[in-house]
């Protein structure tokens, strides 16, 4: 087990007068997989930025492995929707730059883990959208992080590539057992990947839904049960009928 616990205690965050989070409490076990869903602008990215210390709480605390977050920590890595890749560096050098040890061997291992073996010398510009996200993942896992934060990493990809990438994220998580926190607009994606789904709305953490389904998850009635349960907390009742599973 590589993952560590994340505890969020009575966390509040304001930007000036704008209140984003009020008295939020979340407890994530080492190696667990959490998803965060909620409407645009409700504060999902801000919550991830608080965990990485890119933002500081207005009040309350965040503990990683029982210790208060008081600096940017290389054990915590971030993957964003737009792959943040250096276009003037080749694939291998992009991963080496993400490695705390700058180790070529580690970078080759990470590229193999994400299925980009043989593409070391390619320029990022020639990679497809899915391959670029593989590269972002390689850069994030190369230092064997204890926490991986994923902020809508698959949002820009087509449906089939998304499914492939979900499988890849699940494989990496099973192999390395980092603690994963995924922000997504896609309720099906949350149910596919997470053990716990948190719904954020109106400055509150509304619900922590425990998804008790075997992996890999199949799209059956039990799956649909969780999708509906989550949607119930996101949508007003009048919107639920015929709504798409994307918010
Ligand atoms: N540095 C900042 N200064 C001021 N306001 C900010 C700052 N960062 C975020 N906000 C505001 O906080 C709110 C929450 O933003 P955040 O990016 O966390 O939302 P989100 O849930 O990730 O949305 P989306 O689903 O669209 O990515 C927004 O109203 C945003 O404008
Ligand atoms: Mg966001």
Coordinates of C-alpha atoms and ligand atoms in Angstrom, one line a residue:
X1 CA 0.0 0.0 0.0
X2 CA 1.5 3.3 -1.1
X3 CA -1.5 5.5 -0.4
X4 CA -1.9 7.7 2.7
X5 CA -5.0 9.0 4.4
X6 CA -6.6 12.4 3.7
X7 CA -8.6 14.1 6.5
X8 CA -10.5 17.3 5.9
X9 CA -11.8 18.8 9.1
X10 CA -14.2 21.7 9.4
X11 CA -12.7 23.2 6.2
X12 CA -13.9 26.6 5.0
X13 CA -12.7 28.6 2.1
X14 CA -13.5 32.1 1.0
X15 CA -12.1 34.2 -1.9
X16 CA -12.7 37.7 -0.5
X17 CA -16.4 37.8 0.2
X18 CA -17.1 34.7 -2.0
X19 CA -17.6 31.7 0.2
X20 CA -16.7 28.4 -1.6
X21 CA -16.7 25.8 1.1
X22 CA -18.3 25.9 4.6
X23 CA -17.4 23.5 7.3
X24 CA -16.5 20.6 5.1
X25 CA -15.5 17.2 6.5
X26 CA -14.2 14.3 4.5
X27 CA -12.2 11.3 5.7
X28 CA -10.4 9.2 3.0
X29 CA -8.6 6.0 4.0
X30 CA -5.1 5.2 2.7
X31 CA -5.3 3.7 -0.9
X32 CA -9.0 4.5 -1.3
X33 CA -10.6 5.9 -4.5
X34 CA -12.9 8.9 -4.1
X35 CA -14.8 10.8 -6.8
X36 CA -16.1 14.4 -6.4
X37 CA -19.1 15.4 -8.5
X38 CA -21.0 18.7 -8.5
X39 CA -22.1 21.5 -10.7
X40 CA -19.6 23.8 -12.4
X41 CA -18.2 26.4 -10.1
X42 CA -19.2 24.6 -6.9
X43 CA -15.5 24.4 -5.7
X44 CA -14.3 21.0 -6.8
X45 CA -11.0 22.2 -8.2
X46 CA -10.5 24.5 -5.2
X47 CA -10.9 21.6 -2.9
X48 CA -8.1 19.7 -4.8
X49 CA -6.0 22.9 -4.8
X50 CA -6.4 23.1 -1.0
X51 CA -5.2 19.5 -0.6
X52 CA -2.0 20.3 -2.6
X53 CA -1.5 23.6 -0.7
X54 CA -1.9 25.6 -3.9
X55 CA -4.6 27.3 -1.9
X56 CA -4.8 27.8 1.8
X57 CA -7.9 27.2 4.0
X58 CA -9.7 30.2 5.5
X59 CA -10.3 28.0 8.5
X60 CA -10.2 24.3 9.4
X61 CA -7.5 21.9 8.5
X62 CA -6.3 19.2 6.0
X63 CA -4.2 16.3 7.3
X64 CA -2.2 14.0 5.0
X65 CA -1.2 10.8 6.8
X66 CA -2.2 12.5 10.1
X67 CA 0.0 15.6 9.5
X68 CA -1.3 19.1 8.7
X69 CA -0.6 20.2 5.1
X70 CA 1.8 23.1 5.3
X71 CA 3.7 22.9 2.1
X72 CA 3.6 21.7 -1.5
X73 CA 4.4 18.0 -1.1
X74 CA 5.9 15.9 -3.9
X75 CA 4.0 12.8 -2.6
X76 CA 0.8 14.5 -3.9
X77 CA 0.5 14.8 -7.7
X78 CA -2.1 16.4 -9.9
X79 CA -3.4 15.5 -13.4
X80 CA -5.4 18.2 -15.2
X81 CA -8.0 18.2 -18.0
X82 CA -5.6 19.9 -20.3
X83 CA -2.5 17.8 -20.4
X84 CA 0.2 20.2 -19.1
X85 CA 3.0 19.0 -21.3
X86 CA 6.1 20.9 -22.5
X87 CA 5.8 20.9 -26.3
X88 CA 9.5 21.5 -26.9
X89 CA 10.6 18.4 -24.9
X90 CA 10.2 14.9 -26.2
X91 CA 8.0 12.3 -24.4
X92 CA 10.8 10.8 -22.3
X93 CA 12.1 14.2 -21.2
X94 CA 8.6 15.3 -20.2
X95 CA 8.4 12.4 -17.9
X96 CA 12.0 12.8 -16.6
X97 CA 11.1 16.4 -15.7
X98 CA 8.2 15.1 -13.6
X99 CA 10.4 12.8 -11.7
X100 CA 11.8 14.0 -8.3
X101 CA 14.9 12.0 -9.0
X102 CA 15.2 12.9 -12.7
X103 CA 15.7 9.1 -13.3
X104 CA 15.6 7.9 -16.8
X105 CA 14.8 4.3 -15.7
X106 CA 11.9 5.5 -13.6
X107 CA 10.6 7.5 -16.6
X108 CA 10.9 4.5 -18.9
X109 CA 9.0 2.4 -16.3
X110 CA 6.2 5.0 -16.1
X111 CA 5.9 5.2 -19.9
X112 CA 5.6 1.5 -20.0
X113 CA 2.9 1.5 -17.3
X114 CA 0.7 3.9 -19.3
X115 CA 1.2 2.1 -22.6
X116 CA 3.6 4.6 -24.3
X117 CA 6.5 2.3 -24.6
X118 CA 8.4 3.0 -27.8
X119 CA 7.2 6.6 -28.0
X120 CA 10.0 8.0 -25.9
X121 CA 11.4 10.2 -28.7
X122 CA 8.1 11.4 -30.1
X123 CA 7.3 15.1 -29.9
X124 CA 4.1 15.7 -27.8
X125 CA 2.5 17.6 -30.8
X126 CA 2.2 14.3 -32.8
X127 CA 0.4 12.5 -29.9
X128 CA -3.4 12.0 -29.9
X129 CA -5.5 13.5 -27.1
X130 CA -5.6 10.2 -25.3
X131 CA -1.9 9.6 -25.7
X132 CA -1.2 13.1 -24.2
X133 CA -3.3 12.2 -21.2
X134 CA -1.3 8.9 -20.9
X135 CA 1.8 11.1 -20.9
X136 CA 0.3 13.3 -18.2
X137 CA -0.4 10.2 -16.2
X138 CA 3.2 8.9 -16.7
X139 CA 4.5 12.3 -15.4
X140 CA 2.2 12.1 -12.4
X141 CA 3.1 8.5 -11.4
X142 CA 6.8 8.5 -12.1
X143 CA 7.6 9.6 -8.6
X144 CA 5.3 6.9 -7.1
X145 CA 3.0 9.5 -5.5
X146 CA 1.1 8.6 -2.3
X147 CA -1.9 10.7 -3.4
X148 CA -3.1 11.2 -7.0
X149 CA -5.5 14.1 -7.7
X150 CA -7.3 14.0 -11.0
X151 CA -9.2 17.1 -12.1
X152 CA -11.5 16.1 -14.9
X153 CA -8.6 14.4 -16.7
X154 CA -10.7 12.8 -19.3
X155 CA -13.1 15.6 -20.0
X156 CA -11.7 16.5 -23.4
X157 CA -11.6 13.0 -24.8
X158 CA -14.1 11.1 -27.0
X159 CA -16.3 8.4 -25.4
X160 CA -14.2 5.4 -26.4
X161 CA -10.9 6.9 -25.5
X162 CA -12.4 7.8 -22.1
X163 CA -13.3 4.2 -21.4
X164 CA -9.8 3.1 -22.3
X165 CA -8.4 5.8 -20.0
X166 CA -10.7 4.8 -17.2
X167 CA -9.4 1.3 -17.5
X168 CA -5.8 2.6 -17.4
X169 CA -6.5 4.7 -14.3
X170 CA -8.0 1.7 -12.5
X171 CA -5.1 -0.5 -13.5
X172 CA -2.5 2.0 -12.2
X173 CA -4.5 2.5 -9.0
X174 CA -4.7 -1.3 -8.4
X175 CA -1.0 -1.7 -9.1
X176 CA 0.3 1.2 -7.0
X177 CA -2.5 1.7 -4.5
X178 CA -2.0 5.5 -4.2
X179 CA -5.0 7.3 -2.7
X180 CA -7.0 8.7 -5.6
X181 CA -9.4 11.7 -5.7
X182 CA -11.1 12.2 -9.1
X183 CA -13.1 15.2 -10.0
X184 CA -15.5 14.5 -12.8
X185 CA -18.7 15.8 -14.5
X186 CA -19.6 12.3 -15.5
X187 CA -21.6 10.3 -13.0
X188 CA -21.0 7.0 -14.8
X189 CA -17.3 7.7 -14.6
X190 CA -17.5 8.2 -10.9
X191 CA -19.4 4.9 -10.4
X192 CA -16.9 3.1 -12.7
X193 CA -13.9 4.2 -10.7
X194 CA -14.6 5.3 -7.2
X195 CA -15.4 3.5 -3.9
X196 CA -16.9 6.7 -2.5
X197 CA -18.6 9.4 -4.4
X198 CA -19.0 12.9 -2.8
X199 CA -21.5 15.3 -4.1
X200 CA -20.6 19.0 -3.6
X201 CA -23.2 21.7 -3.8
X202 CA -23.9 25.1 -2.3
X203 CA -20.7 25.2 -0.2
X204 CA -21.4 21.8 1.4
X205 CA -20.3 18.2 1.0
X206 CA -23.8 16.7 0.6
X207 CA -23.3 13.1 0.5
X208 CA -20.6 10.4 0.6
X209 CA -22.0 7.5 -1.3
X210 CA -20.3 4.2 -0.8
X211 CA -20.2 2.3 -4.1
X212 CA -20.2 -1.4 -3.2
X213 CA -19.7 -3.1 -6.6
X214 CA -17.1 -5.6 -7.8
X215 CA -14.4 -4.4 -10.2
X216 CA -14.2 -4.1 -13.2
X217 CA -17.7 -2.5 -13.0
X218 CA -20.3 -3.6 -15.4
X219 CA -23.2 -1.4 -16.6
X220 CA -26.0 -3.4 -15.0
X221 CA -28.9 -2.6 -12.8
X222 CA -26.8 -2.2 -9.7
X223 CA -24.6 0.3 -11.5
X224 CA -27.7 2.2 -12.6
X225 CA -28.9 2.2 -9.0
X226 CA -25.8 4.1 -7.9
X227 CA -26.0 6.5 -10.9
X228 CA -29.5 7.4 -9.9
X229 CA -28.7 7.7 -6.3
X230 CA -25.9 10.2 -7.1
X231 CA -28.0 12.1 -9.6
X232 CA -30.7 12.5 -7.0
X233 CA -28.4 14.5 -4.9
X234 CA -27.2 16.7 -7.8
X235 CA -30.4 17.4 -9.7
X236 CA -33.6 18.9 -8.6
X237 CA -36.4 16.3 -8.8
X238 CA -38.0 18.0 -11.8
X239 CA -34.7 17.7 -13.8
X240 CA -34.2 14.0 -13.1
X241 CA -36.5 12.6 -15.8
X242 CA -34.6 12.0 -19.0
X243 CA -31.5 13.8 -17.8
X244 CA -28.2 12.8 -19.2
X245 CA -25.6 11.4 -16.8
X246 CA -23.4 14.3 -17.4
X247 CA -23.8 17.5 -15.3
Ligands
LIG1 N1 -8.1 32.3 -7.0 C1 -9.4 32.6 -7.1 N2 -9.8 33.8 -6.7 C2 -11.1 34.1 -6.7 N3 -12.1 33.3 -7.0 C3 -11.7 32.0 -7.3 C4 -10.4 31.6 -7.4 N4 -10.3 30.3 -7.7 C5 -11.6 29.9 -7.9 N5 -12.5 30.9 -7.6 C6 -13.9 30.9 -7.7 O1 -14.4 29.8 -6.8 C7 -15.5 29.2 -7.4 C8 -15.2 27.7 -7.5 O2 -14.2 27.5 -8.5 P1 -13.7 26.0 -8.9 O3 -12.7 26.2 -10.0 O4 -13.2 25.4 -7.6 O5 -15.0 25.3 -9.3 P2 -15.2 23.9 -10.0 O6 -16.3 23.2 -9.2 O7 -13.9 23.2 -10.2 O8 -15.9 24.2 -11.4 P3 -15.7 23.5 -12.8 O9 -16.6 22.2 -12.8 O10 -16.3 24.5 -13.8 O11 -14.3 23.2 -13.1 C9 -15.8 29.9 -8.7 O12 -16.8 30.8 -8.5 C10 -14.5 30.5 -9.0 O13 -14.7 31.7 -9.8
LIG2 MG1 -12.8 22.6 -11.9

